[in-house]
PDB file of C-alpha atoms in Angstrom:
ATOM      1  CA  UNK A   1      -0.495   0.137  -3.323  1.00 37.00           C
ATOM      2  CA  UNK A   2      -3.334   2.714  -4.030  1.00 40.00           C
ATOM      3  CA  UNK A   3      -3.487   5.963  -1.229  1.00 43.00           C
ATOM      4  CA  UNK A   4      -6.135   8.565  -0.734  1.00 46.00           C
ATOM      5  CA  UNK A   5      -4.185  10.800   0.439  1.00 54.00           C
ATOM      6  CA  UNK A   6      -0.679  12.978  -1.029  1.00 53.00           C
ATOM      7  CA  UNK A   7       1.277  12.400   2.043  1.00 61.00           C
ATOM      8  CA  UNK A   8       4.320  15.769   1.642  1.00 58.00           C
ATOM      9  CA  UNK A   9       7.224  14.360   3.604  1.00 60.00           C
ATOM     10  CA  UNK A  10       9.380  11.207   3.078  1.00 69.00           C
ATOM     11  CA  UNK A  11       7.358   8.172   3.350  1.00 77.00           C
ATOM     12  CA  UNK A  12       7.024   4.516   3.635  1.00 83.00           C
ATOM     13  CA  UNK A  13       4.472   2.323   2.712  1.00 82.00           C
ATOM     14  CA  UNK A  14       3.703  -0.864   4.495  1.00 80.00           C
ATOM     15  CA  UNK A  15       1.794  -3.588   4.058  1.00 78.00           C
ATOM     16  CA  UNK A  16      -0.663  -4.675   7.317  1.00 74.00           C
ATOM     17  CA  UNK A  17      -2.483  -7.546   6.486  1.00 71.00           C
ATOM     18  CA  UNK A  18      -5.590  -6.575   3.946  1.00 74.00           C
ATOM     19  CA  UNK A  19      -4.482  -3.174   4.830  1.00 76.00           C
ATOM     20  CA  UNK A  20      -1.848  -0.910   2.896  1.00 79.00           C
ATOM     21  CA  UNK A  21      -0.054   1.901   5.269  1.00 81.00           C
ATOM     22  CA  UNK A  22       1.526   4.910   4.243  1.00 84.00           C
ATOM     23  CA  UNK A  23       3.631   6.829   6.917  1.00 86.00           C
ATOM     24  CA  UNK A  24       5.464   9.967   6.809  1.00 87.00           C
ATOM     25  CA  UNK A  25       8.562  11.184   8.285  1.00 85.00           C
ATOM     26  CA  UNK A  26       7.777  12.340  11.435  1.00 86.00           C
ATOM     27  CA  UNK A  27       8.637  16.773  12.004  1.00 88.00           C
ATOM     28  CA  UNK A  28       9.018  18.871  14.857  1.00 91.00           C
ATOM     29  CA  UNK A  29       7.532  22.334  14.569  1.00 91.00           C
ATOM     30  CA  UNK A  30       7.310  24.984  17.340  1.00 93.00           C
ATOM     31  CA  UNK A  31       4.817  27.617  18.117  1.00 93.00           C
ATOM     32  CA  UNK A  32       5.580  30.810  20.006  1.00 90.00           C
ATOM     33  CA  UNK A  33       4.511  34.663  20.358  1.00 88.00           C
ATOM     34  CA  UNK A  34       5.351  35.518  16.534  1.00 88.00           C
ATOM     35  CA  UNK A  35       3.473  32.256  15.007  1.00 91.00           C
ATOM     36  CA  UNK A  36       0.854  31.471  17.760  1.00 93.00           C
ATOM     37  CA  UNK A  37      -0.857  29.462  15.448  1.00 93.00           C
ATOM     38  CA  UNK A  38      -0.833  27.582  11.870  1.00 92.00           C
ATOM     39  CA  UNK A  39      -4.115  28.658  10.851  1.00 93.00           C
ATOM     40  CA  UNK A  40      -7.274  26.427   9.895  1.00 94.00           C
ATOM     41  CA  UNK A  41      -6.881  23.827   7.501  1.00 91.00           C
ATOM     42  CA  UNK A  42      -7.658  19.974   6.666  1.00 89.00           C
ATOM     43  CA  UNK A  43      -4.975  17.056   4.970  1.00 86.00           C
ATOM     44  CA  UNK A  44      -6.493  14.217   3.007  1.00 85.00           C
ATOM     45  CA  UNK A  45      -4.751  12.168   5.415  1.00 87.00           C
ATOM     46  CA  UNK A  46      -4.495  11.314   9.438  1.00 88.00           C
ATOM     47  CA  UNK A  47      -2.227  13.976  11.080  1.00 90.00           C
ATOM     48  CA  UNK A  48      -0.496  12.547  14.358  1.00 90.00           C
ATOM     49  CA  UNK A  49       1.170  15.265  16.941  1.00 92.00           C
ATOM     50  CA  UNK A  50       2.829  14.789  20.138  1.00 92.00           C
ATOM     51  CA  UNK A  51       3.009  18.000  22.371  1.00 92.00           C
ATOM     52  CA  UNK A  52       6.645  18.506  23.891  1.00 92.00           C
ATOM     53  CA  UNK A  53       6.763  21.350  25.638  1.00 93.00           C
ATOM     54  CA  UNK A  54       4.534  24.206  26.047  1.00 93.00           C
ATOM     55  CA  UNK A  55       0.653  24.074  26.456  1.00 92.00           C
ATOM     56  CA  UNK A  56      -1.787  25.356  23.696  1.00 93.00           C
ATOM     57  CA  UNK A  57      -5.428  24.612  22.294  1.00 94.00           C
ATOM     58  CA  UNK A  58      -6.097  22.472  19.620  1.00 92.00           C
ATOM     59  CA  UNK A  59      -9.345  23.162  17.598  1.00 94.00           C
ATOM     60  CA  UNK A  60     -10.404  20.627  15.759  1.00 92.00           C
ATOM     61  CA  UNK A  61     -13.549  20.091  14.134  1.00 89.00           C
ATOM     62  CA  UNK A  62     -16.158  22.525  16.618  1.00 92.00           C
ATOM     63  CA  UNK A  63     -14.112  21.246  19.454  1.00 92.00           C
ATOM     64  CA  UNK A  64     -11.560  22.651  21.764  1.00 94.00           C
ATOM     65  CA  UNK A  65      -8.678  20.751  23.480  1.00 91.00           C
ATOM     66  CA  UNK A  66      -6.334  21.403  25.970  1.00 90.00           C
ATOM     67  CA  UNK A  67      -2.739  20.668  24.849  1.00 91.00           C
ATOM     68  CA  UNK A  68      -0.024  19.794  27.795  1.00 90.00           C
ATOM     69  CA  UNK A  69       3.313  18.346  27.665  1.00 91.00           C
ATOM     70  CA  UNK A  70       2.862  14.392  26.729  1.00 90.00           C
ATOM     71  CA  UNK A  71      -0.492  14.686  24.878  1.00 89.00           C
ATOM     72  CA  UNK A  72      -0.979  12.721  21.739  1.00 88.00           C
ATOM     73  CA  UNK A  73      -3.548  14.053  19.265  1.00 89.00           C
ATOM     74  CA  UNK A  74      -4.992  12.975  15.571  1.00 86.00           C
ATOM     75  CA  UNK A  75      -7.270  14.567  13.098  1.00 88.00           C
ATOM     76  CA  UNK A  76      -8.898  12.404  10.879  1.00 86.00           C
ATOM     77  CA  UNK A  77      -8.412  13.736   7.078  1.00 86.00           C
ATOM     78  CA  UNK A  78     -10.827  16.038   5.723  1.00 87.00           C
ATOM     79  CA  UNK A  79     -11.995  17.954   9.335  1.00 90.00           C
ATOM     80  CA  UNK A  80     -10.983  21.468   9.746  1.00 92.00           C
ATOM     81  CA  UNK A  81      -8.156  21.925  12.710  1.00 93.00           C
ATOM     82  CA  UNK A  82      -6.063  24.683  14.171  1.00 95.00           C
ATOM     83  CA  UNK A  83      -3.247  24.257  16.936  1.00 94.00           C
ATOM     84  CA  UNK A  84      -2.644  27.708  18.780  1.00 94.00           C
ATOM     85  CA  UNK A  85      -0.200  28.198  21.224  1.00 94.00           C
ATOM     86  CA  UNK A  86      -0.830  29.456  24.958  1.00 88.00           C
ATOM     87  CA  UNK A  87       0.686  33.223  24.601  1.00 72.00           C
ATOM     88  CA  UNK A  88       3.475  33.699  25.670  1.00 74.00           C
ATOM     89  CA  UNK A  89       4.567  30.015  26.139  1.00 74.00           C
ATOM     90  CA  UNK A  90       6.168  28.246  23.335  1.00 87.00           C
ATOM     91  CA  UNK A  91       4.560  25.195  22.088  1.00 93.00           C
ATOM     92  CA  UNK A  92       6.766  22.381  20.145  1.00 94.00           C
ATOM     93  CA  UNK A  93       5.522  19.449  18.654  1.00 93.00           C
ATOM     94  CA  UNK A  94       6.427  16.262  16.860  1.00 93.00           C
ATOM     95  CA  UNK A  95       3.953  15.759  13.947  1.00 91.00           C
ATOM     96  CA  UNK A  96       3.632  13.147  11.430  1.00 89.00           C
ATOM     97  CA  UNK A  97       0.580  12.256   8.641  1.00 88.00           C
ATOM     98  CA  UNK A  98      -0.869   8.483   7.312  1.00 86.00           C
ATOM     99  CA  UNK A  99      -3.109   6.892   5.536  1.00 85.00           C
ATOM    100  CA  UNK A 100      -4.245   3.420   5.566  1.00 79.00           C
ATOM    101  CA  UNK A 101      -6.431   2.355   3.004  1.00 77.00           C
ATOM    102  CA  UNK A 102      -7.458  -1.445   2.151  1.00 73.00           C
ATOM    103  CA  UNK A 103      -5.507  -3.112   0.162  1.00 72.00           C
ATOM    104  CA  UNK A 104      -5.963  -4.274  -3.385  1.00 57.00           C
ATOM    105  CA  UNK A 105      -4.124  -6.880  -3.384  1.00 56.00           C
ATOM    106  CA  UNK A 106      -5.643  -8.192   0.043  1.00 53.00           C
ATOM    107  CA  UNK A 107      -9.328 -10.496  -0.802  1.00 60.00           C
ATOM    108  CA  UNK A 108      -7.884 -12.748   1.341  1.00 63.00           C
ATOM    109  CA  UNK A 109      -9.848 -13.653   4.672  1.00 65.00           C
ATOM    110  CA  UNK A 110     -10.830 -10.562   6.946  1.00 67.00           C
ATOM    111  CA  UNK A 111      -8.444 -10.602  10.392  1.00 74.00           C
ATOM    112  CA  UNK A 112      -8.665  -9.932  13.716  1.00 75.00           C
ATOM    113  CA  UNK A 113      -5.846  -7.183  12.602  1.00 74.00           C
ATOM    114  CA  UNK A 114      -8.240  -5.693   9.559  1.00 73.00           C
ATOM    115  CA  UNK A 115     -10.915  -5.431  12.201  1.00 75.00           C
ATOM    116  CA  UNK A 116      -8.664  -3.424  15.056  1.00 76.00           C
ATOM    117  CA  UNK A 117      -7.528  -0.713  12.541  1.00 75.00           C
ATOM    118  CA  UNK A 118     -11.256  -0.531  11.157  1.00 75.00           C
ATOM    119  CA  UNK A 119     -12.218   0.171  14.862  1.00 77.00           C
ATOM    120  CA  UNK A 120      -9.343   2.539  15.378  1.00 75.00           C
ATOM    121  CA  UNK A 121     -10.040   4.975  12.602  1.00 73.00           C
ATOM    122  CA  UNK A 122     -13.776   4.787  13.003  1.00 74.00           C
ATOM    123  CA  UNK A 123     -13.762   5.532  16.683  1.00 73.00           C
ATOM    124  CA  UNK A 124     -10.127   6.883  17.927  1.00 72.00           C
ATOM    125  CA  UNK A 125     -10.696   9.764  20.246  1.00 68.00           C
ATOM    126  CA  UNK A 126      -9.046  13.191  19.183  1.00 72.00           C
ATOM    127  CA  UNK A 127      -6.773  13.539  22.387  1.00 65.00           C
ATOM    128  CA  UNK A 128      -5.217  11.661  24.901  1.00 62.00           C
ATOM    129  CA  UNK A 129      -3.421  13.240  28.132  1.00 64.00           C
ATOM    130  CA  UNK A 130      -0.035  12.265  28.882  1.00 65.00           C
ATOM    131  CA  UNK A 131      -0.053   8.523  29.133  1.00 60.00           C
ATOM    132  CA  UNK A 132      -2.803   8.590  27.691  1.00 60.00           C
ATOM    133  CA  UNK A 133      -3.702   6.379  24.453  1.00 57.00           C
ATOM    134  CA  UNK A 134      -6.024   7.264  21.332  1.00 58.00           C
ATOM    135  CA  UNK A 135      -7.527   4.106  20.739  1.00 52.00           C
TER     136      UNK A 135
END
């Protein structure tokens, strides 16, 4: 298997059909009055976060979201993003990164599968609200 991306945490890879997928360990991290935020940057790989508790703003791209308790949001690699807390609430998090690329050893028929993920990554939205789903 063949990834774009350096993913820093324990991983696993997977194999999906004509697709290869490489997870990370999923992290908590927490936000508060003395780190309000973690500062722009960009991964070479998807970046998955849950919000806990807390509420916050997460810039990504030249958008801003609203962050809640329950809400699911992904960065796509390569686009600038920021999560800042709401001062002087604490904001906690479980994060994890992935990449899927296609697989080298796939040539084999395109699936119904290939062509969900394919939609997914192309056209996930950035946030989704409590109960709320990214696809």
């Amino acid at each position: 298997m063949v990834f774009s991306c350096n993913i820093e945490h324990e991983a696993v890879a997977i194999g999906l059909g004509g697709h290869d997928l490489l997870v990370s360990k999923a992290h908590s991290c927490a936000f508060g009055p003395r780190t309000p935020r973690n500062g722009v940057h960009r991964h070479a790989c998807y970046e998955v976060c849950l919000a806990l508790e807390g509420s916050g703003t997460f810039l990504c791209g030249t958008a801003a979201h609203a962050i809640e308790p329950g809400a699911v949001f992904i960065v796509s690699p390569q686009v600038d993003h920021e999560i800042v807390s709401r001062e002087p609430d604490w904001l906690k998090l479980h994060f994890f990164t992935f990449s899927l690329s296609p697989s080298r050893a796939g040539g084999g028929p395109w699936t119904e599968e290939d062509g969900l993920l394919e939609r997914f990554l192309r056209h996930h939205r950035t946030v989704a609200p409590r109960r709320g789903y990214l696809g």
